[in-house]
Structures are given as C-alpha cells and as structure tokens.
Short mmCIF file of C-alpha atoms and ligand atoms in Angstrom, two decimals:
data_model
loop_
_atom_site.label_atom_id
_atom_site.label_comp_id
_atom_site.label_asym_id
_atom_site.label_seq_id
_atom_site.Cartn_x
_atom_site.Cartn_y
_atom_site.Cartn_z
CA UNK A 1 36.75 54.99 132.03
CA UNK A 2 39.27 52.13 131.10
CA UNK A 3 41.45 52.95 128.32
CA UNK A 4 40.85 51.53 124.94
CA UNK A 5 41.92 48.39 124.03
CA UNK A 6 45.60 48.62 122.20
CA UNK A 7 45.14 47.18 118.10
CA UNK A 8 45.87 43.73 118.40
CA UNK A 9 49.39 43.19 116.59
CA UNK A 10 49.45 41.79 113.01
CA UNK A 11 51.60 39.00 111.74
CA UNK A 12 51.33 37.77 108.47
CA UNK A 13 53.80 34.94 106.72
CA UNK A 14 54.51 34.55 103.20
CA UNK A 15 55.93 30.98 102.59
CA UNK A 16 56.88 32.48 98.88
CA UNK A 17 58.06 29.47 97.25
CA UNK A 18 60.07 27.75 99.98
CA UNK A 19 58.27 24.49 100.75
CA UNK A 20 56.66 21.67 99.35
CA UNK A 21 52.99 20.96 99.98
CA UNK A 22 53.81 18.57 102.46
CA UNK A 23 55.76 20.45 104.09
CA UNK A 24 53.65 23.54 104.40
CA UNK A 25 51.06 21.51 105.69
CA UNK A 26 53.12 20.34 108.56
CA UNK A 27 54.21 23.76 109.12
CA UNK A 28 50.60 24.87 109.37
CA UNK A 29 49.98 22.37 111.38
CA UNK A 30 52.61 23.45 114.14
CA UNK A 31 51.57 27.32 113.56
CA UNK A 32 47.51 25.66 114.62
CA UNK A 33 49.01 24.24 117.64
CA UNK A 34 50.67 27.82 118.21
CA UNK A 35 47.67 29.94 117.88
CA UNK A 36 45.38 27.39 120.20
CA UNK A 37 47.27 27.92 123.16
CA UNK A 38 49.13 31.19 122.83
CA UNK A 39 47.96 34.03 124.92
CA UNK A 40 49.07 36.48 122.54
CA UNK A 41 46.41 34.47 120.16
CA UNK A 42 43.74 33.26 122.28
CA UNK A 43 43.26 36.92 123.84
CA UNK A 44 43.25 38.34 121.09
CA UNK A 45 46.15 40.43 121.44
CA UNK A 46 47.59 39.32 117.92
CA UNK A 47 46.29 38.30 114.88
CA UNK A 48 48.06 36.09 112.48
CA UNK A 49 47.50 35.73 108.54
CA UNK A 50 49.51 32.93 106.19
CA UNK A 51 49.82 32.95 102.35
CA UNK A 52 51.04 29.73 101.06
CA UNK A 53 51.24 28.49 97.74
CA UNK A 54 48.37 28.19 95.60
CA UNK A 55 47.54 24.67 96.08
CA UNK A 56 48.20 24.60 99.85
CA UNK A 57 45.40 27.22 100.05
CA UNK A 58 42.47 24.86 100.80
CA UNK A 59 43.95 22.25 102.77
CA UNK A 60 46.28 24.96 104.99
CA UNK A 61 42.52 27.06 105.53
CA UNK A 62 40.95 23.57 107.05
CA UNK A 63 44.03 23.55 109.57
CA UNK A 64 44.84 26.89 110.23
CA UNK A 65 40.97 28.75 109.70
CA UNK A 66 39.28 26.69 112.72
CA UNK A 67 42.49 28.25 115.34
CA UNK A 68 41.62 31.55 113.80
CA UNK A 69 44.58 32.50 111.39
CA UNK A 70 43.81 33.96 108.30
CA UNK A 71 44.97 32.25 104.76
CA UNK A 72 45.72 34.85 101.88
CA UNK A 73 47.23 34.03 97.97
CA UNK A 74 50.68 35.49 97.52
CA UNK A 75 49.41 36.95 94.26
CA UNK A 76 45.73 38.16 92.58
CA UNK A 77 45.02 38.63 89.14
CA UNK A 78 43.82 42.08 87.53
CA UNK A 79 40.86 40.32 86.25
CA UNK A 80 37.89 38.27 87.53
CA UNK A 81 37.05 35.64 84.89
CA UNK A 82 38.11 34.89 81.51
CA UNK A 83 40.44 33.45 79.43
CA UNK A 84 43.85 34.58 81.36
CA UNK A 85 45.64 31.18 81.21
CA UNK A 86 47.56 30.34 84.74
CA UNK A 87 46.35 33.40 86.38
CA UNK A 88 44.02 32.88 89.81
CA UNK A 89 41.12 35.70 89.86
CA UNK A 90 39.66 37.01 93.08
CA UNK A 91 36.47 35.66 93.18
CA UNK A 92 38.17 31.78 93.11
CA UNK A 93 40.27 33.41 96.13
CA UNK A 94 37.02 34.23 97.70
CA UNK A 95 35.31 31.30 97.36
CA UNK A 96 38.13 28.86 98.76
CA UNK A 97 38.16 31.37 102.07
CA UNK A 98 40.96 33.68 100.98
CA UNK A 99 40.79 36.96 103.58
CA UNK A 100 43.80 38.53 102.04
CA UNK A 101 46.12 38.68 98.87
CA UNK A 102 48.89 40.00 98.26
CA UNK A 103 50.20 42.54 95.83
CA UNK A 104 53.13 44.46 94.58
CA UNK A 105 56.10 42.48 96.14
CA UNK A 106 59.41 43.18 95.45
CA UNK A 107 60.19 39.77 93.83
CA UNK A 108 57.21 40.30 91.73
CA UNK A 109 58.32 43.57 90.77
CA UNK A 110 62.16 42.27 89.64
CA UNK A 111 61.31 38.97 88.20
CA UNK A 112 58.28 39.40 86.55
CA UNK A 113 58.28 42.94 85.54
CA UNK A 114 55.65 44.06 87.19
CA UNK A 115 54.95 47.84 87.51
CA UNK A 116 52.59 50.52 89.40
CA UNK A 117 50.00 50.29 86.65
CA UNK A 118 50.10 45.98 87.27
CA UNK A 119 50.29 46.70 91.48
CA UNK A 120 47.17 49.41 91.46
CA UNK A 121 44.88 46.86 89.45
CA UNK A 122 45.73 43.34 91.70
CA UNK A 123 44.80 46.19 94.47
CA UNK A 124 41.53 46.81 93.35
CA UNK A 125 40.49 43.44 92.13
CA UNK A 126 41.60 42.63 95.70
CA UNK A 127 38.77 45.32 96.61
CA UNK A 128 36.42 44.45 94.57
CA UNK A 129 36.27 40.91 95.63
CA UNK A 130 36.24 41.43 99.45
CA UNK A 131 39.60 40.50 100.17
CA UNK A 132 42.61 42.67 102.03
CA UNK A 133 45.07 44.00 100.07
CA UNK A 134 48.85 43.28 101.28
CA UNK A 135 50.33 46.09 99.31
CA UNK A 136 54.20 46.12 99.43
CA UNK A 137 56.06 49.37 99.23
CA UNK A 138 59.43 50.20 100.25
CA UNK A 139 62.10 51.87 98.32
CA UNK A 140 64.58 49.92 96.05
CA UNK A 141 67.67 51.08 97.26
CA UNK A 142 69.27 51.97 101.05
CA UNK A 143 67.83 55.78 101.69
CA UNK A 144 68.07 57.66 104.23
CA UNK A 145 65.42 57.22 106.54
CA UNK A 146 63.30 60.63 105.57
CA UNK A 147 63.85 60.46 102.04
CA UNK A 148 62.76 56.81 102.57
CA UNK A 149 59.50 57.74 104.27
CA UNK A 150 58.74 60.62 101.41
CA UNK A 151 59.10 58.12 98.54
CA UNK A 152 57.21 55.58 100.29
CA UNK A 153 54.43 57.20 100.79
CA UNK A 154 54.34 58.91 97.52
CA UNK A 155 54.14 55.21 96.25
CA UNK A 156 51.33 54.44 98.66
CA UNK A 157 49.40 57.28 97.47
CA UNK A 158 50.08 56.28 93.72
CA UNK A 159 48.87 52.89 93.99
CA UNK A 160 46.00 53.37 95.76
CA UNK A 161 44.50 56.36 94.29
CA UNK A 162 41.26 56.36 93.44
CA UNK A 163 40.45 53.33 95.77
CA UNK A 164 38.85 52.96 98.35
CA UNK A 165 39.32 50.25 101.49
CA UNK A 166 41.24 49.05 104.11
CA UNK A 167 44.40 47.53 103.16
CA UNK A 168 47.46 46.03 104.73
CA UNK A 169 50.56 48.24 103.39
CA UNK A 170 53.29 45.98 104.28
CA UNK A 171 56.30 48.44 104.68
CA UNK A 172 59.13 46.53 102.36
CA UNK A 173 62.52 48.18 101.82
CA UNK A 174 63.52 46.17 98.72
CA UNK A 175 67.54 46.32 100.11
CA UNK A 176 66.24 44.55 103.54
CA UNK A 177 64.64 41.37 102.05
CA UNK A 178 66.68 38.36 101.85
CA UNK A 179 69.13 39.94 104.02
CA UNK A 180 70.90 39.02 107.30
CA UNK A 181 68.85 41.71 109.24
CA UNK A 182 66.35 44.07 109.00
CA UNK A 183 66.12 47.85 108.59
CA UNK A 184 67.38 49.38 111.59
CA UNK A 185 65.00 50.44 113.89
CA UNK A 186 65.00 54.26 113.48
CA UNK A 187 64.21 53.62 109.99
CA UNK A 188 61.14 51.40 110.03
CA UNK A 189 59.89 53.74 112.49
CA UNK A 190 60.24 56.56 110.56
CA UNK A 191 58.50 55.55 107.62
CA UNK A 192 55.79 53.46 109.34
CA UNK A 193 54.86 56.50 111.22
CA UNK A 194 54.87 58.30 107.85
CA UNK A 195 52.65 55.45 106.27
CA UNK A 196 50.33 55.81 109.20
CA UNK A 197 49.85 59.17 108.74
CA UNK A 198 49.19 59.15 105.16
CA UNK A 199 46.45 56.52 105.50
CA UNK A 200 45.46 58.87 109.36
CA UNK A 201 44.50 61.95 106.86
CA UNK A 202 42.75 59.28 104.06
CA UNK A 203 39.50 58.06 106.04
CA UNK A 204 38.35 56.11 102.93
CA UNK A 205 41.28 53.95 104.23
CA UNK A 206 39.80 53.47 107.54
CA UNK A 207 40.94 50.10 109.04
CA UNK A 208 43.94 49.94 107.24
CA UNK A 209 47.31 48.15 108.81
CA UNK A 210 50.77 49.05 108.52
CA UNK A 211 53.25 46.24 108.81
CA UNK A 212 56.96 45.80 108.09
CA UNK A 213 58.39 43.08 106.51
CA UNK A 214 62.44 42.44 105.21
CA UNK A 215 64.37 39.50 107.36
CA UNK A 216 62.34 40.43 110.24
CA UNK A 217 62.22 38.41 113.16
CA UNK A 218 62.61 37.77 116.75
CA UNK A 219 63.04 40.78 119.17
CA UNK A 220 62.19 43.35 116.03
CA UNK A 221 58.58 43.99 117.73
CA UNK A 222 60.26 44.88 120.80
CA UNK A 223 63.00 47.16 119.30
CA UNK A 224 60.12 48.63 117.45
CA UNK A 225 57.84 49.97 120.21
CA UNK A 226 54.60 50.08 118.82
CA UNK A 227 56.05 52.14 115.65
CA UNK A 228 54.87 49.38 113.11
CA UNK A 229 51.87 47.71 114.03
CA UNK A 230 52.87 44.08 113.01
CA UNK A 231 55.41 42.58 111.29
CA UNK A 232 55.42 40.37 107.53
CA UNK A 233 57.54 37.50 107.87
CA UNK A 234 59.45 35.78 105.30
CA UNK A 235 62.42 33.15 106.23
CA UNK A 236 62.48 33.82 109.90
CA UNK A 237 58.96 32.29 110.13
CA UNK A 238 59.91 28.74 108.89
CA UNK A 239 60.83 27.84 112.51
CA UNK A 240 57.65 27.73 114.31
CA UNK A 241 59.21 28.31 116.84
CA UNK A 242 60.77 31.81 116.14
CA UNK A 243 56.60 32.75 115.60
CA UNK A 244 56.21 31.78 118.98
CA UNK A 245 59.23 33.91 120.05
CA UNK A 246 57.74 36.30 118.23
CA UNK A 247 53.74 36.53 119.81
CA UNK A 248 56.06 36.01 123.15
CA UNK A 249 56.83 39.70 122.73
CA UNK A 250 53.35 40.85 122.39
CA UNK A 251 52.10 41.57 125.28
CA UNK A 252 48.28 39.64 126.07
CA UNK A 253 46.22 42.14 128.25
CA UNK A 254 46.02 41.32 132.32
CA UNK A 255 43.36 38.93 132.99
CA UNK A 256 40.67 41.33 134.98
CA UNK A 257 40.93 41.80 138.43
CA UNK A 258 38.84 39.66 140.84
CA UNK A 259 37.02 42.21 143.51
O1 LIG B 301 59.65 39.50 101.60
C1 LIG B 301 59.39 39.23 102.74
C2 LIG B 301 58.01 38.98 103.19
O2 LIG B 301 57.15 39.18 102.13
C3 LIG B 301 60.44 39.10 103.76
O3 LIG B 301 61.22 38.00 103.47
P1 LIG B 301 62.49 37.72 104.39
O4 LIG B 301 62.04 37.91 105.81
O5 LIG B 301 62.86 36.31 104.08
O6 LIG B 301 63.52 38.73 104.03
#
C-alpha cells in the first residue's frame, strides 16, 4: 500500500498594519501569480492563508480566492450583532468569504489589553460562525525550551476549554516577534511537538494545525524538519519573493511513475 499522503504545509501571512490598500492589493496580486504556478501550490503540497486589513478583505478574496489562498480578518469580535461600535462580528467575516480569523496576538495582548477571558471568546465566536481560529500562544519572555512548551500548552488548554473545533494554534513566543530571527530551532520544535500532542490526546480538536510564527522566514521550514507543520509570517512575507523561497522548501510529491 502507498504511504499516506504527508499534511500539506500551512502558511499563513498577517500584513498587520504594514501597507496601504493599494499596496496590499498589489502584493496579493504577486502572491496570485505565486500560488498559480508553484508546485508546492498547485499540488497541493502547501496551503496558503492571508489576513489583510479589514477593508482589503473583499477585494484581496476576488484576487487571491480564485488561485486558492485563503483570506482571514486579523481580529473577530466576541459578539455577533449589536451595537459594539467599530468592532467586525463573525457572521460579516463569513459572509465576505472569511475562512479564518485571528485571535489572541501578542500585539493585541500589549496594546490593547486584551486578556485570556477576551482571547477564549474571539475563539469561540470564531467557532460559532464557521471560521478557523488562528489562536496565538507563546510565552512572553525567553524560557527555556521545556518550561516554554509546559506554559504553552497550559495556555492552549485554558483558552480553548470547553470548545470544541479545529483551530490553527499559531506557536508565538512573544520575545521572537519583531526580532532579527526566530526561535532557535530546538525550541520551536520542542514546543510544537508539545502543542501537537496536547491537541493528539483532545479529539474534539481533530483537524487542528500547529504553526509557528516570530520573524520567521526563509530556510526556517527546512531547519525545522517537519516539527511545526507551517509557518505564520509577519515582515519576512512582504517580499513575494521570500514566499516563494519559502514553498521552494516544501517539497511537491513526485509526479507518478509512467509504467
Ligand atoms: O507576529 C507575527 C505574525 O503574526 C510575526 O511577525 P514577524 O515575522 O514580523 O516577527
């Protein structure tokens, strides 16, 4: 019997706040281009998920959607409807063609004060309304990798208790974003693996994703081996062409054999 087919690699990009509308267009429009032609893409071998800004949502899904990339919000709100003035619910998300949105970032966390109790409900109103869950956890400070892993997925199992659903848990030590380079290694191994586990022994998680994200970027998948099973990209992403260095790493199964 031919061995199963590996999980196709996940790479996600959050444009946080970087460019302007015109600008993320054209960027979408080279990371189209991208996933038309690249093996890594067109066999399936990767997937590949963008959050822009808010009002880039609609127009970046018309260029990016039909090449098969996914378009997520960078944020949810905890409720659906109502009268929660600037806040964008999930079922608006939805509608526009939103697969994902994301939750509990750091710069969330440190600038706008939000906490577990905020995190957990954007998680499940992300549930509730169909969409994927990019739950950030990492710890705040440089651990060792071990203690790392324990606190991370102590966090993990904090925020989503109760729920149920797959989710993307984007693996985010808070000391590695914004940096010059990423965790080493060793370390996002040893907590993805962790993180994995966790969500191995938690079928109601079934389908669930463990990525990591902080200055990652070209030759981190290879240096990873398989530990994490994508990557979150921030800054290193604004170069299309780094994504393509990156999906040139993945490896696109052999074309079958002619008898
Ligand atoms: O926070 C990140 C992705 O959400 C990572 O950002 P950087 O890669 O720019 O550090």
């Amino acid at each position: 019997m031919p061995a199963p087919a590996p999980s196709p690699v996940l790479l996600g990009v959050s444009l946080k706040m970087y460019f302007g509308h015109h600008q993320t267009l054209n960027w979408s429009r080279r990371i189209a281009a991208l996933a038309e032609r690249h093996p890594a893409v067109t066999s399936g071998a990767a997937r590949l998920f963008v959050l822009p800004t808010f009002p880039a949502l609609v127009p970046a899904t018309g260029i990016l959607a039909p090449y098969g990339v996914a378009l997520g919000a960078q944020d949810i709100a905890t409720e659906d409807s109502g009268p929660y003035t600037g806040e964008v619910g999930g079922p608006v998300l939805k509608e526009i063609g939103c697969r994902y949105a994301e939750v509990g970032h750091a710069e969330r966390r440190r600038l706008y004060g939000e906490g577990d109790t905020v995190v957990a409900a954007k998680t499940a109103a992300a549930l509730r309304n169909g969409l994927t869950p990019v739950l950030c956890v990492g710890e705040r400070d440089a651990a060792d990798p071990a203690d790392a892993a324990s606190r991370t997925v102590a966090e993990a199992e904090r925020l989503l208790g109760g729920l149920s659903g797959a989710v993307v848990l984007a693996y985010e030590p808070q000391w590695a974003i914004g940096a010059p380079e990423p965790a080493s290694a060793d370390h996002i191994a040893t907590v993805c693996t962790a993180l994995r586990g966790w969500l191995d022994s938690h079928p109601r998680h079934a389908g669930s994703t463990v990525i990591y994200g902080g200055s990652a970027g070209p030759g981190l998948l290879t240096r990873l081996a398989g530990t994490a099973e994508g990557l979150f990209l921030g800054r290193f992403a604004h170069d299309p062409a780094n994504v393509g260095a990156i999906l040139d790493e993945i490896r696109s199964p052999a074309p079958a054999a002619v008898a």
